[in-house]
Amino acid sequence: MKSLMKIMAACSLIGIMSCNKFLDVVPNDTATLDHAFSNRSVMERFMRTCYSGLPDPTDPFYYPAYFTSTDEFDWRTESRAGNSLAGMISKGLQNSNTPYQDYWSGRAVSGKGSVEPLYQAIRDCNIFLENAHIPRDIDEYERARWVAEVKFLKAYYHFFLMELYGPIVLVKKNLPVSATPEESRAYREPVDECVDYIVSLLDEAMPDLPLVLPNFAAERGRITQCIALSVKAKVLAWAASPLFNGNTDYAGWIDKRGKQLISQTYDPKKWERAATAIKEAIDVCHSAGYRLYHFNKYAGGAKTFAMNDTLVQEMTIRKAITEDLDKNSGVIWATQEQFADGKGYSTNLGYNILGNMPRMLYQFLYPTDLSPSYVNYLSASWHVGELFYSNNGVPIEEDKYFDYANRYQPRRATLADNHQSYIATGEVTASMHFNREPRFYADLGFDRGFWESSTTVLDNNGGKSFGPFIKSRPGEIGTATGQGSYTPKKIEAFESSASQGTTTLGWTPYPYQFPLIRLSDLYLLYSEALNEVKPAPDGDVYYWIDSVRAVAGLKSVVESWQNASYYPNAPRTKNGMRDIIRKERLIELVFEGQRFWDIRRWKIAKDYWSLPRMSWGLSKTDEGFYTPFVYGAARQVSFKDYLYPISDYDLRINSNLVQTYGW
């Protein structure tokens, strides 16, 4: 139960609900703040409550970054994913009456559930910070560390809200019970003020956070200096990006005090500030031992020891996401919870479905056990198949040596193609599945392409190819009517296992902590910031993006474009390099919940969210199957879709709030 003080604070700050029903009776068993901070043990539990407000980045139905558009992920049935909070947004049905994914006030939508309101999490943080001095049975170093962690969480919750809503209410402290109605009517503050406040909280927290976790096994997911600096870098990158830096679409967004809520003048110094923060984060991460991940095949047992160089390259890409954190030098921050429960199928689709996408993959080995089912319940969109570079490290549409015009033509894989580690020899697949970069094969499952896992690896051709391969045409195992062109192999751990003889399900996903921030994210962000700061790209700009490309098995940007692109000078110009960096981020961070945020801060949603839903054909023949068709109408996107609306009800409760512009 909440204390009376907490309930009053909850009601007065943001105007998110009518509070009369709470004021008449305080239950006799209501917990008091004195009890919540009576000793170290209960204080620790309260701190963990502050952590519990973190949005779950593995939940595709409620977390904003997955199903609110269909350009990265897609789904098979409308009844579940399409009818979820996220699915409704993807159809252009977001509204201000009952907003979907209402992180502002957490109001539920009938039949679709709700998300946890982040202002509640912020209030919890404030209560902790205001009372952390009370317990006496706690070491002062530990107290200072906990306070720093909660300051970080308070900053992060504000940042998450700012990413979604732009200008937000800053809850610097909870109002007392004695606050007047006028004091309780808060305003949305300009984005630049929000940024400065969030950064100030992170700076306050930094000195008392550990560089690395003192007890890694017991403290996974707890906050460190590296995490705090990385989030600070992202906050300042958002402040410098087109959505918030001189965005004249919001020229009319002025609150009732006459304050302009989003800057109308582009300020290049914001990129300088961001670049400084990103470099500091990288340097501190390096000092803490973080490095871009490289897979060591000798540490993985017999199955990995037999891998050839091509498959080692695939594992370097794939296991950069799924490797155990104690062996993964490239993940700076990951979830406390594991991304798959290790139980195979779960009815809790909202949490486990991403980790269970290929949970019937064992059918490829044992096809008589079960009929085709949920292999592609959720899939990578058809458009993601065209996203990745050619094997020359440039976009397929501008590669001089890639037959882009005939990319949909069926092609039979032969030994001469030297694709034995990627495509089943003798099988027919689309021409565009040949001669792609290693990330294409590591990240995507596709028709007639191999899917590697610890219990489905076959040693064919002397270790040159690993099976089984996917069959996703109509009537075959793994088909998904209406879509299912690709499957996100990247986020399924190699250690996931398949078994024979099960009458229901035989796929057990391997649990891992899902990454929130990776070092490669910071490298690409730094390259982006430097490109914006400098008059023209130079070696510093190239170094960080080229470091990421090298791990992915690609040559440098300048060399790749010079050798293979129709536009060899693109990396030499600021605009050309900007496009290259953006595409590199979309590829490198695909399926990691980053694309949604990047597309919005770059203000390029119309280029992606308005794409029609497409799939390979429904014919069983080679030619018929590899004829793409549109099966879902394109979404209409306007500038208002970049930011979420707040509920009209909240506006009625708090007359000082203004609606998100355009809503």
GROMACS .gro file of N, CA and C in nm, residues 334-461:
model
  384
  334ALA      N    1   2.263  -0.391  -1.998
  334ALA     CA    2   2.166  -0.492  -2.042
  334ALA      C    3   2.058  -0.505  -1.937
  335THR      N    4   1.950  -0.573  -1.973
  335THR     CA    5   1.839  -0.592  -1.881
  335THR      C    6   1.881  -0.677  -1.762
  336GLN      N    7   1.815  -0.654  -1.649
  336GLN     CA    8   1.836  -0.741  -1.534
  336GLN      C    9   1.772  -0.877  -1.557
  337GLU      N   10   1.655  -0.876  -1.620
  337GLU     CA   11   1.586  -1.001  -1.649
  337GLU      C   12   1.645  -1.065  -1.774
  338GLN      N   13   1.629  -1.195  -1.783
  338GLN     CA   14   1.678  -1.266  -1.900
  338GLN      C   15   1.575  -1.259  -2.012
  339PHE      N   16   1.626  -1.256  -2.134
  339PHE     CA   17   1.544  -1.231  -2.251
  339PHE      C   18   1.468  -1.353  -2.301
  340ALA      N   19   1.493  -1.469  -2.248
  340ALA     CA   20   1.413  -1.588  -2.277
  340ALA      C   21   1.413  -1.670  -2.150
  341ASP      N   22   1.300  -1.729  -2.118
  341ASP     CA   23   1.290  -1.794  -1.988
  341ASP      C   24   1.345  -1.935  -1.984
  342GLY      N   25   1.394  -1.985  -2.097
  342GLY     CA   26   1.450  -2.118  -2.098
  342GLY      C   27   1.348  -2.229  -2.094
  343LYS      N   28   1.219  -2.195  -2.104
  343LYS     CA   29   1.114  -2.296  -2.094
  343LYS      C   30   1.053  -2.329  -2.230
  344GLY      N   31   1.110  -2.272  -2.336
  344GLY     CA   32   1.050  -2.294  -2.467
  344GLY      C   33   0.927  -2.209  -2.483
  345TYR      N   34   0.816  -2.271  -2.516
  345TYR     CA   35   0.693  -2.196  -2.541
  345TYR      C   36   0.639  -2.134  -2.413
  346SER      N   37   0.584  -2.017  -2.422
  346SER     CA   38   0.519  -1.951  -2.309
  346SER      C   39   0.396  -1.878  -2.359
  347THR      N   40   0.290  -1.881  -2.281
  347THR     CA   41   0.172  -1.807  -2.320
  347THR      C   42   0.189  -1.658  -2.294
  348ASN      N   43   0.293  -1.621  -2.220
  348ASN     CA   44   0.320  -1.481  -2.194
  348ASN      C   45   0.388  -1.419  -2.315
  349LEU      N   46   0.312  -1.401  -2.423
  349LEU     CA   47   0.369  -1.356  -2.549
  349LEU      C   48   0.438  -1.222  -2.536
  350GLY      N   49   0.380  -1.133  -2.457
  350GLY     CA   50   0.435  -0.999  -2.446
  350GLY      C   51   0.579  -0.998  -2.399
  351TYR      N   52   0.620  -1.098  -2.320
  351TYR     CA   53   0.757  -1.099  -2.269
  351TYR      C   54   0.848  -1.192  -2.346
  352ASN      N   55   0.796  -1.307  -2.385
  352ASN     CA   56   0.884  -1.411  -2.437
  352ASN      C   57   0.879  -1.434  -2.587
  353ILE      N   58   0.786  -1.374  -2.658
  353ILE     CA   59   0.767  -1.415  -2.797
  353ILE      C   60   0.890  -1.387  -2.883
  354LEU      N   61   0.959  -1.276  -2.858
  354LEU     CA   62   1.077  -1.247  -2.939
  354LEU      C   63   1.184  -1.353  -2.919
  355GLY      N   64   1.195  -1.401  -2.796
  355GLY     CA   65   1.295  -1.503  -2.770
  355GLY      C   66   1.253  -1.641  -2.815
  356ASN      N   67   1.128  -1.656  -2.858
  356ASN     CA   68   1.077  -1.788  -2.896
  356ASN      C   69   1.035  -1.794  -3.043
  357MET      N   70   1.077  -1.697  -3.124
  357MET     CA   71   1.031  -1.694  -3.262
  357MET      C   72   1.050  -1.827  -3.335
  358PRO      N   73   1.167  -1.884  -3.331
  358PRO     CA   74   1.185  -2.011  -3.404
  358PRO      C   75   1.170  -2.132  -3.314
  359ARG      N   76   1.073  -2.129  -3.221
  359ARG     CA   77   1.066  -2.234  -3.121
  359ARG      C   78   1.026  -2.369  -3.178
  360MET      N   79   0.987  -2.374  -3.303
  360MET     CA   80   0.962  -2.504  -3.366
  360MET      C   81   1.063  -2.532  -3.476
  361LEU      N   82   1.176  -2.469  -3.466
  361LEU     CA   83   1.275  -2.486  -3.572
  361LEU      C   84   1.323  -2.631  -3.581
  362TYR      N   85   1.315  -2.704  -3.471
  362TYR     CA   86   1.360  -2.843  -3.474
  362TYR      C   87   1.283  -2.926  -3.576
  363GLN      N   88   1.169  -2.871  -3.621
  363GLN     CA   89   1.094  -2.944  -3.724
  363GLN      C   90   1.176  -2.962  -3.851
  364PHE      N   91   1.271  -2.873  -3.874
  364PHE     CA   92   1.352  -2.886  -3.995
  364PHE      C   93   1.433  -3.015  -3.991
  365LEU      N   94   1.464  -3.059  -3.870
  365LEU     CA   95   1.536  -3.186  -3.856
  365LEU      C   96   1.439  -3.303  -3.844
  366TYR      N   97   1.324  -3.279  -3.780
  366TYR     CA   98   1.230  -3.386  -3.752
  366TYR      C   99   1.092  -3.349  -3.805
  367PRO      N  100   1.075  -3.341  -3.935
  367PRO     CA  101   0.953  -3.284  -3.994
  367PRO      C  102   0.828  -3.367  -3.972
  368THR      N  103   0.838  -3.488  -3.925
  368THR     CA  104   0.717  -3.569  -3.907
  368THR      C  105   0.651  -3.546  -3.771
  369ASP      N  106   0.722  -3.476  -3.681
  369ASP     CA  107   0.670  -3.462  -3.544
  369ASP      C  108   0.554  -3.364  -3.535
  370LEU      N  109   0.562  -3.254  -3.608
  370LEU     CA  110   0.461  -3.149  -3.595
  370LEU      C  111   0.431  -3.089  -3.731
  371SER      N  112   0.314  -3.031  -3.740
  371SER     CA  113   0.278  -2.959  -3.862
  371SER      C  114   0.335  -2.818  -3.856
  372PRO      N  115   0.340  -2.749  -3.972
  372PRO     CA  116   0.393  -2.612  -3.972
  372PRO      C  117   0.316  -2.524  -3.874
  373SER      N  118   0.391  -2.437  -3.806
  373SER     CA  119   0.323  -2.354  -3.706
  373SER      C  120   0.389  -2.219  -3.692
  374TYR      N  121   0.443  -2.191  -3.573
  374TYR     CA  122   0.475  -2.054  -3.537
  374TYR      C  123   0.619  -2.012  -3.566
  375VAL      N  124   0.687  -2.075  -3.657
  375VAL     CA  125   0.825  -2.036  -3.682
  375VAL      C  126   0.835  -1.887  -3.714
  376ASN      N  127   0.741  -1.836  -3.788
  376ASN     CA  128   0.742  -1.695  -3.823
  376ASN      C  129   0.620  -1.622  -3.768
  377TYR      N  130   0.581  -1.655  -3.645
  377TYR     CA  131   0.470  -1.581  -3.585
  377TYR      C  132   0.501  -1.431  -3.589
  378LEU      N  133   0.622  -1.397  -3.549
  378LEU     CA  134   0.673  -1.261  -3.564
  378LEU      C  135   0.794  -1.270  -3.655
  379SER      N  136   0.806  -1.177  -3.746
  379SER     CA  137   0.914  -1.187  -3.842
  379SER      C  138   0.983  -1.054  -3.860
  380ALA      N  139   1.098  -1.060  -3.925
  380ALA     CA  140   1.160  -0.938  -3.975
  380ALA      C  141   1.084  -0.896  -4.099
  381SER      N  142   1.068  -0.767  -4.117
  381SER     CA  143   0.990  -0.721  -4.232
  381SER      C  144   1.061  -0.753  -4.362
  382TRP      N  145   0.983  -0.753  -4.468
  382TRP     CA  146   1.039  -0.777  -4.600
  382TRP      C  147   1.145  -0.672  -4.634
  383HIS      N  148   1.124  -0.550  -4.588
  383HIS     CA  149   1.216  -0.440  -4.622
  383HIS      C  150   1.354  -0.458  -4.558
  384VAL      N  151   1.360  -0.527  -4.445
  384VAL     CA  152   1.489  -0.549  -4.381
  384VAL      C  153   1.580  -0.633  -4.469
  385GLY      N  154   1.521  -0.720  -4.550
  385GLY     CA  155   1.602  -0.800  -4.641
  385GLY      C  156   1.682  -0.717  -4.740
  386GLU      N  157   1.633  -0.598  -4.773
  386GLU     CA  158   1.704  -0.510  -4.865
  386GLU      C  159   1.794  -0.411  -4.794
  387LEU      N  160   1.788  -0.407  -4.663
  387LEU     CA  161   1.863  -0.309  -4.587
  387LEU      C  162   2.013  -0.331  -4.592
  388PHE      N  163   2.054  -0.456  -4.578
  388PHE     CA  164   2.195  -0.486  -4.559
  388PHE      C  165   2.277  -0.459  -4.685
  389TYR      N  166   2.408  -0.436  -4.663
  389TYR     CA  167   2.500  -0.410  -4.774
  389TYR      C  168   2.523  -0.534  -4.859
  390SER      N  169   2.582  -0.512  -4.973
  390SER     CA  170   2.637  -0.622  -5.053
  390SER      C  171   2.765  -0.669  -4.987
  391ASN      N  172   2.824  -0.775  -5.041
  391ASN     CA  173   2.952  -0.821  -4.986
  391ASN      C  174   3.066  -0.724  -5.013
  392ASN      N  175   3.039  -0.621  -5.093
  392ASN     CA  176   3.138  -0.516  -5.115
  392ASN      C  177   3.125  -0.401  -5.015
  393GLY      N  178   3.030  -0.414  -4.922
  393GLY     CA  179   3.020  -0.317  -4.815
  393GLY      C  180   2.949  -0.188  -4.849
  394VAL      N  181   2.868  -0.189  -4.956
  394VAL     CA  182   2.790  -0.070  -4.994
  394VAL      C  183   2.646  -0.113  -5.016
  395PRO      N  184   2.551  -0.017  -5.016
  395PRO     CA  185   2.411  -0.054  -5.040
  395PRO      C  186   2.394  -0.127  -5.173
  396ILE      N  187   2.306  -0.227  -5.174
  396ILE     CA  188   2.292  -0.310  -5.294
  396ILE      C  189   2.244  -0.228  -5.413
  397GLU      N  190   2.167  -0.120  -5.389
  397GLU     CA  191   2.116  -0.041  -5.500
  397GLU      C  192   2.223   0.046  -5.564
  398GLU      N  193   2.339   0.062  -5.499
  398GLU     CA  194   2.444   0.142  -5.559
  398GLU      C  195   2.574   0.065  -5.581
  399ASP      N  196   2.567  -0.068  -5.568
  399ASP     CA  197   2.684  -0.152  -5.595
  399ASP      C  198   2.693  -0.179  -5.745
  400LYS      N  199   2.803  -0.141  -5.806
  400LYS     CA  200   2.823  -0.159  -5.951
  400LYS      C  201   2.825  -0.305  -5.992
  401TYR      N  202   2.857  -0.393  -5.898
  401TYR     CA  203   2.874  -0.534  -5.931
  401TYR      C  204   2.757  -0.621  -5.885
  402PHE      N  205   2.656  -0.558  -5.825
  402PHE     CA  206   2.540  -0.632  -5.775
  402PHE      C  207   2.426  -0.613  -5.874
  403ASP      N  208   2.368  -0.725  -5.918
  403ASP     CA  209   2.260  -0.718  -6.018
  403ASP      C  210   2.130  -0.680  -5.949
  404TYR      N  211   2.119  -0.553  -5.917
  404TYR     CA  212   2.006  -0.505  -5.838
  404TYR      C  213   1.874  -0.520  -5.912
  405ALA      N  214   1.874  -0.495  -6.042
  405ALA     CA  215   1.749  -0.500  -6.119
  405ALA      C  216   1.688  -0.640  -6.120
  406ASN      N  217   1.773  -0.743  -6.109
  406ASN     CA  218   1.725  -0.882  -6.114
  406ASN      C  219   1.736  -0.952  -5.979
  407ARG      N  220   1.731  -0.875  -5.872
  407ARG     CA  221   1.756  -0.932  -5.739
  407ARG      C  222   1.648  -1.030  -5.695
  408TYR      N  223   1.529  -1.023  -5.754
  408TYR     CA  224   1.422  -1.114  -5.715
  408TYR      C  225   1.422  -1.243  -5.797
  409GLN      N  226   1.506  -1.253  -5.896
  409GLN     CA  227   1.507  -1.372  -5.980
  409GLN      C  228   1.555  -1.494  -5.902
  410PRO      N  229   1.490  -1.609  -5.919
  410PRO     CA  230   1.535  -1.731  -5.851
  410PRO      C  231   1.673  -1.772  -5.899
  411ARG      N  232   1.752  -1.825  -5.808
  411ARG     CA  233   1.888  -1.868  -5.842
  411ARG      C  234   1.922  -1.992  -5.760
  412ARG      N  235   1.978  -2.091  -5.828
  412ARG     CA  236   2.014  -2.216  -5.760
  412ARG      C  237   2.157  -2.205  -5.706
  413ALA      N  238   2.174  -2.243  -5.581
  413ALA     CA  239   2.306  -2.236  -5.517
  413ALA      C  240   2.391  -2.354  -5.562
  414THR      N  241   2.512  -2.325  -5.606
  414THR     CA  242   2.606  -2.429  -5.648
  414THR      C  243   2.735  -2.414  -5.566
  415LEU      N  244   2.819  -2.515  -5.574
  415LEU     CA  245   2.946  -2.507  -5.503
  415LEU      C  246   3.032  -2.393  -5.556
  416ALA      N  247   3.015  -2.361  -5.683
  416ALA     CA  248   3.093  -2.253  -5.742
  416ALA      C  249   3.058  -2.117  -5.683
  417ASP      N  250   2.939  -2.106  -5.624
  417ASP     CA  251   2.898  -1.979  -5.564
  417ASP      C  252   2.975  -1.948  -5.436
  418ASN      N  253   3.035  -2.051  -5.377
  418ASN     CA  254   3.109  -2.035  -5.252
  418ASN      C  255   3.020  -1.978  -5.141
  419HIS      N  256   2.895  -2.024  -5.137
  419HIS     CA  257   2.800  -1.983  -5.034
  419HIS      C  258   2.760  -2.101  -4.946
  420GLN      N  259   2.844  -2.203  -4.939
  420GLN     CA  260   2.806  -2.324  -4.869
  420GLN      C  261   2.775  -2.302  -4.721
  421SER      N  262   2.831  -2.197  -4.663
  421SER     CA  263   2.805  -2.170  -4.522
  421SER      C  264   2.681  -2.085  -4.502
  422TYR      N  265   2.621  -2.039  -4.611
  422TYR     CA  266   2.507  -1.950  -4.603
  422TYR      C  267   2.378  -2.010  -4.658
  423ILE      N  268   2.388  -2.078  -4.773
  423ILE     CA  269   2.271  -2.125  -4.846
  423ILE      C  270   2.291  -2.272  -4.879
  424ALA      N  271   2.184  -2.349  -4.866
  424ALA     CA  272   2.193  -2.492  -4.893
  424ALA      C  273   2.224  -2.518  -5.040
  425THR      N  274   2.332  -2.587  -5.065
  425THR     CA  275   2.375  -2.617  -5.202
  425THR      C  276   2.268  -2.699  -5.274
  426GLY      N  277   2.238  -2.659  -5.397
  426GLY     CA  278   2.137  -2.727  -5.478
  426GLY      C  279   1.998  -2.671  -5.462
  427GLU      N  280   1.977  -2.584  -5.364
  427GLU     CA  281   1.846  -2.524  -5.341
  427GLU      C  282   1.834  -2.390  -5.415
  428VAL      N  283   1.710  -2.351  -5.441
  428VAL     CA  284   1.682  -2.227  -5.513
  428VAL      C  285   1.633  -2.121  -5.415
  429THR      N  286   1.690  -2.004  -5.425
  429THR     CA  287   1.647  -1.891  -5.344
  429THR      C  288   1.658  -1.765  -5.428
  430ALA      N  289   1.625  -1.650  -5.370
  430ALA     CA  290   1.630  -1.525  -5.446
  430ALA      C  291   1.774  -1.484  -5.472
  431SER      N  292   1.797  -1.422  -5.585
  431SER     CA  293   1.932  -1.375  -5.620
  431SER      C  294   1.985  -1.277  -5.517
  432MET      N  295   1.896  -1.200  -5.455
  432MET     CA  296   1.941  -1.101  -5.357
  432MET      C  297   1.995  -1.164  -5.229
  433HIS      N  298   1.980  -1.294  -5.213
  433HIS     CA  299   2.035  -1.362  -5.097
  433HIS      C  300   2.179  -1.404  -5.117
  434PHE      N  301   2.230  -1.383  -5.236
  434PHE     CA  302   2.370  -1.411  -5.265
  434PHE      C  303   2.451  -1.281  -5.255
  435ASN      N  304   2.579  -1.297  -5.224
  435ASN     CA  305   2.674  -1.185  -5.227
  435ASN      C  306   2.630  -1.068  -5.139
  436ARG      N  307   2.590  -1.103  -5.017
  436ARG     CA  308   2.557  -1.001  -4.918
  436ARG      C  309   2.664  -0.999  -4.808
  437GLU      N  310   2.663  -0.895  -4.730
  437GLU     CA  311   2.760  -0.882  -4.621
  437GLU      C  312   2.733  -0.986  -4.513
  438PRO      N  313   2.834  -1.015  -4.426
  438PRO     CA  314   2.816  -1.117  -4.322
  438PRO      C  315   2.700  -1.090  -4.228
  439ARG      N  316   2.667  -0.964  -4.200
  439ARG     CA  317   2.556  -0.937  -4.108
  439ARG      C  318   2.422  -0.982  -4.165
  440PHE      N  319   2.408  -0.984  -4.296
  440PHE     CA  320   2.285  -1.034  -4.356
  440PHE      C  321   2.263  -1.179  -4.316
  441TYR      N  322   2.367  -1.260  -4.324
  441TYR     CA  323   2.355  -1.403  -4.295
  441TYR      C  324   2.353  -1.431  -4.144
  442ALA      N  325   2.418  -1.346  -4.066
  442ALA     CA  326   2.419  -1.365  -3.921
  442ALA      C  327   2.288  -1.320  -3.858
  443ASP      N  328   2.225  -1.219  -3.916
  443ASP     CA  329   2.108  -1.156  -3.852
  443ASP      C  330   1.975  -1.210  -3.900
  444LEU      N  331   1.972  -1.266  -4.021
  444LEU     CA  332   1.844  -1.304  -4.082
  444LEU      C  333   1.836  -1.453  -4.112
  445GLY      N  334   1.720  -1.509  -4.083
  445GLY     CA  335   1.684  -1.639  -4.138
  445GLY      C  336   1.600  -1.617  -4.262
  446PHE      N  337   1.631  -1.686  -4.371
  446PHE     CA  338   1.558  -1.666  -4.496
  446PHE      C  339   1.542  -1.800  -4.568
  447ASP      N  340   1.451  -1.803  -4.662
  447ASP     CA  341   1.421  -1.926  -4.735
  447ASP      C  342   1.546  -1.985  -4.799
  448ARG      N  343   1.575  -2.109  -4.761
  448ARG     CA  344   1.690  -2.187  -4.809
  448ARG      C  345   1.822  -2.142  -4.747
  449GLY      N  346   1.814  -2.055  -4.647
  449GLY     CA  347   1.934  -2.016  -4.574
  449GLY      C  348   1.949  -2.099  -4.448
  450PHE      N  349   2.072  -2.117  -4.402
  450PHE     CA  350   2.098  -2.198  -4.284
  450PHE      C  351   2.062  -2.124  -4.156
  451TRP      N  352   2.020  -2.202  -4.057
  451TRP     CA  353   1.995  -2.150  -3.922
  451TRP      C  354   2.080  -2.232  -3.825
  452GLU      N  355   2.179  -2.168  -3.766
  452GLU     CA  356   2.272  -2.238  -3.679
  452GLU      C  357   2.225  -2.232  -3.534
  453SER      N  358   2.224  -2.347  -3.469
  453SER     CA  359   2.204  -2.352  -3.324
  453SER      C  360   2.281  -2.472  -3.272
  454SER      N  361   2.299  -2.477  -3.141
  454SER     CA  362   2.390  -2.577  -3.083
  454SER      C  363   2.345  -2.720  -3.108
  455THR      N  364   2.213  -2.743  -3.123
  455THR     CA  365   2.165  -2.880  -3.142
  455THR      C  366   2.110  -2.905  -3.282
  456THR      N  367   2.126  -2.810  -3.372
  456THR     CA  368   2.079  -2.832  -3.509
  456THR      C  369   2.192  -2.812  -3.609
  457VAL      N  370   2.316  -2.824  -3.561
  457VAL     CA  371   2.430  -2.805  -3.649
  457VAL      C  372   2.468  -2.937  -3.713
  458LEU      N  373   2.475  -2.937  -3.843
  458LEU     CA  374   2.517  -3.055  -3.918
  458LEU      C  375   2.650  -3.027  -3.984
  459ASP      N  376   2.741  -3.121  -3.977
  459ASP     CA  377   2.873  -3.103  -4.037
  459ASP      C  378   2.869  -3.154  -4.180
  460ASN      N  379   2.833  -3.066  -4.272
  460ASN     CA  380   2.827  -3.101  -4.414
  460ASN      C  381   2.950  -3.050  -4.487
  461ASN      N  382   2.993  -3.122  -4.586
  461ASN     CA  383   3.106  -3.079  -4.668
  461ASN      C  384   3.229  -3.046  -4.584
   0.00000   0.00000   0.00000
